[in-house]
């Protein structure tokens, strides 16, 4: 927000500091300054001059020699090529040795300006230069009366004499500060709000303009009536009537203030509404009263499919969520967005209705987005304005109408305010606030700060009454922040935070995820982070069937593009994309993992939050990477978490995995993940020209099976008995079936077993494979006999035989 210092001083008359001090202090007190510019930067020794005499240049057709009175004893001779100079014109003149900001052609201003020196133009001496507005660092946008090509000529409205400071007379002795205002400080989107902050920062008096309206008889209620049909979207509607409109240019002081804020002056009526919007932060709208049917204003929602033509000549198709201002017959404005072409102010206007209303900010923002529109008024309304401002703003506008003689204000105001807004109250705890800030601000200091901020503190009850314009103050912590801002952040000492007597630490979920990261890092994996937003094309790349539940993804309401239009329902695309990038960068090996959330909707369209599940996803390729490496990494993590009873089953619902190199991971009878090689078609889709593997664990399921307790066993006191067994079985039978039998029949004396060989070849029949295990038997309290072990081995062999397996001899 651009704010001229001169306008701020209108409300803080005792403000006396240089611009750098002002910017630093305002930033420290919480009103951040983005930057500033001095309108008179690089403008030196520029005065008002009267052209007394003009003669032709003896050697140049396009140059003239002017004798200029600059308030000195002698006339100054200046040679110029400006086509618009006339005798007796008053113009800005930079004398020899002075500076101007830039060139007449509008070229960028040099850093240090341009020094004007005494010189000769085609043999004739020149002791200065007459200036255009561009050479003064400005433009015709801010000086509409300036010529398109030529020097600036002071009109009678400027009331200048030769020798006057031209820069001051043009209103350029000013600084414009750009503030970064956060969306919660709606009050600071106005000159008054910034001035109030400045007064509190520098401990100066804040003086609001005395608003009084000189009414000219009649009764506004006889000319206009107002009905609000949707009180949720319009909390207040205030209207005043002005008759005998007299359009004219605004006075120079108003034009200069508007120009400094980046608003081009147009005429007195338009300028008044813009001026009040900047000053109070509350938009106004002017209607031609004679074009309002039945003298009636109705605030209602639009009908679906209604069409409306706005001031800019554009036709818009509306829906029921658009709030409209209507008269007795038709729509005349989109509330808070833009007025209609059918009631716009024209040069022939005689009577005017001034609207000052408060609309629902969320609705205004959504309307603008639907229609692809954004106006200055919308920028104000969408932040949520204070309805108490509507009366102040419209009365200020009427005061300016009388001051500028732009019309005659009709007596009375039509004000529809169904539910007046009340001041809020917050219980303030001084001790708690100081404890929060780590300060010891006294009661007197806090009282002074609150008084400067117009907060009323009842020390007896501890209640602080909050004015309606401070919508950001909601709790004790907010009041503590106000104390900190104006006590001075630089004065707050460095202290350690006061902690409650509670034990800190990671939650079970975060501890579980940390263990996963540690396990992955131990196996040489690097953590990856990918977007949760994905493209619908991902499902085809992963070969996911059309009827798969994974395709039921949550759509993004306002996506950056098609490639980021869905919330992911699986975690493989991110890892595969990262592996593909590594492969294309010619990395010979890549090991990546990610703790990736997936979002599984319970229904579409959404009626409740989606099920968010954390998936521990591993992905790798390389010479040392195979199915068993990935299986071992997953098992190691599960073992660390106390999940030991793990089984594997061949998957039939994962088309993105290789059918012969993949398995579901089963724990406690539930599928908690899978491991395997990616399907060749998937690898082709991601342009990975070698086998890549993955392992995925559903952390949300696995955490419920984990056991972080640590159990110790004493050293064995009795010897172990070792036996080997080699079994012939169908090559498609998983070894897990063998291990299930060994564990079941081994009983209590089976201490452990280990697969040490798998063989297929000429030594055995085609279609079979040989698997060999080491088995360890041990009893805790005694030495085992051979007969005990033999009985168990016989039971194991018999069970294997019943399953179609035989002992290899």
Short mmCIF file of C-alpha atoms in Angstrom, two decimals, residues 285 308 310-313 316 332-340 373-375 377-378:
data_model
loop_
_atom_site.label_atom_id
_atom_site.label_comp_id
_atom_site.label_asym_id
_atom_site.label_seq_id
_atom_site.Cartn_x
_atom_site.Cartn_y
_atom_site.Cartn_z
CA UNK A 285 -20.13 3.63 -5.18
CA UNK A 308 -25.32 -8.33 -16.30
CA UNK A 310 -20.69 -3.93 -15.86
CA UNK A 311 -19.16 -0.45 -16.16
CA UNK A 312 -16.37 -1.76 -18.38
CA UNK A 313 -18.91 -2.93 -20.98
CA UNK A 316 -21.26 -11.57 -17.19
CA UNK A 332 -27.63 -2.17 -11.18
CA UNK A 333 -24.38 -3.44 -9.61
CA UNK A 334 -22.48 -6.53 -8.54
CA UNK A 335 -22.10 -5.92 -4.81
CA UNK A 336 -18.55 -5.07 -3.85
CA UNK A 337 -17.23 -5.83 -7.34
CA UNK A 338 -18.33 -3.32 -9.97
CA UNK A 339 -21.29 -1.12 -10.83
CA UNK A 340 -23.51 -1.53 -13.84
CA UNK A 373 -12.42 -10.04 -12.11
CA UNK A 374 -10.47 -8.02 -9.60
CA UNK A 375 -11.07 -4.39 -8.70
CA UNK A 377 -13.01 -2.26 -4.18
CA UNK A 378 -12.87 -6.07 -4.19
#
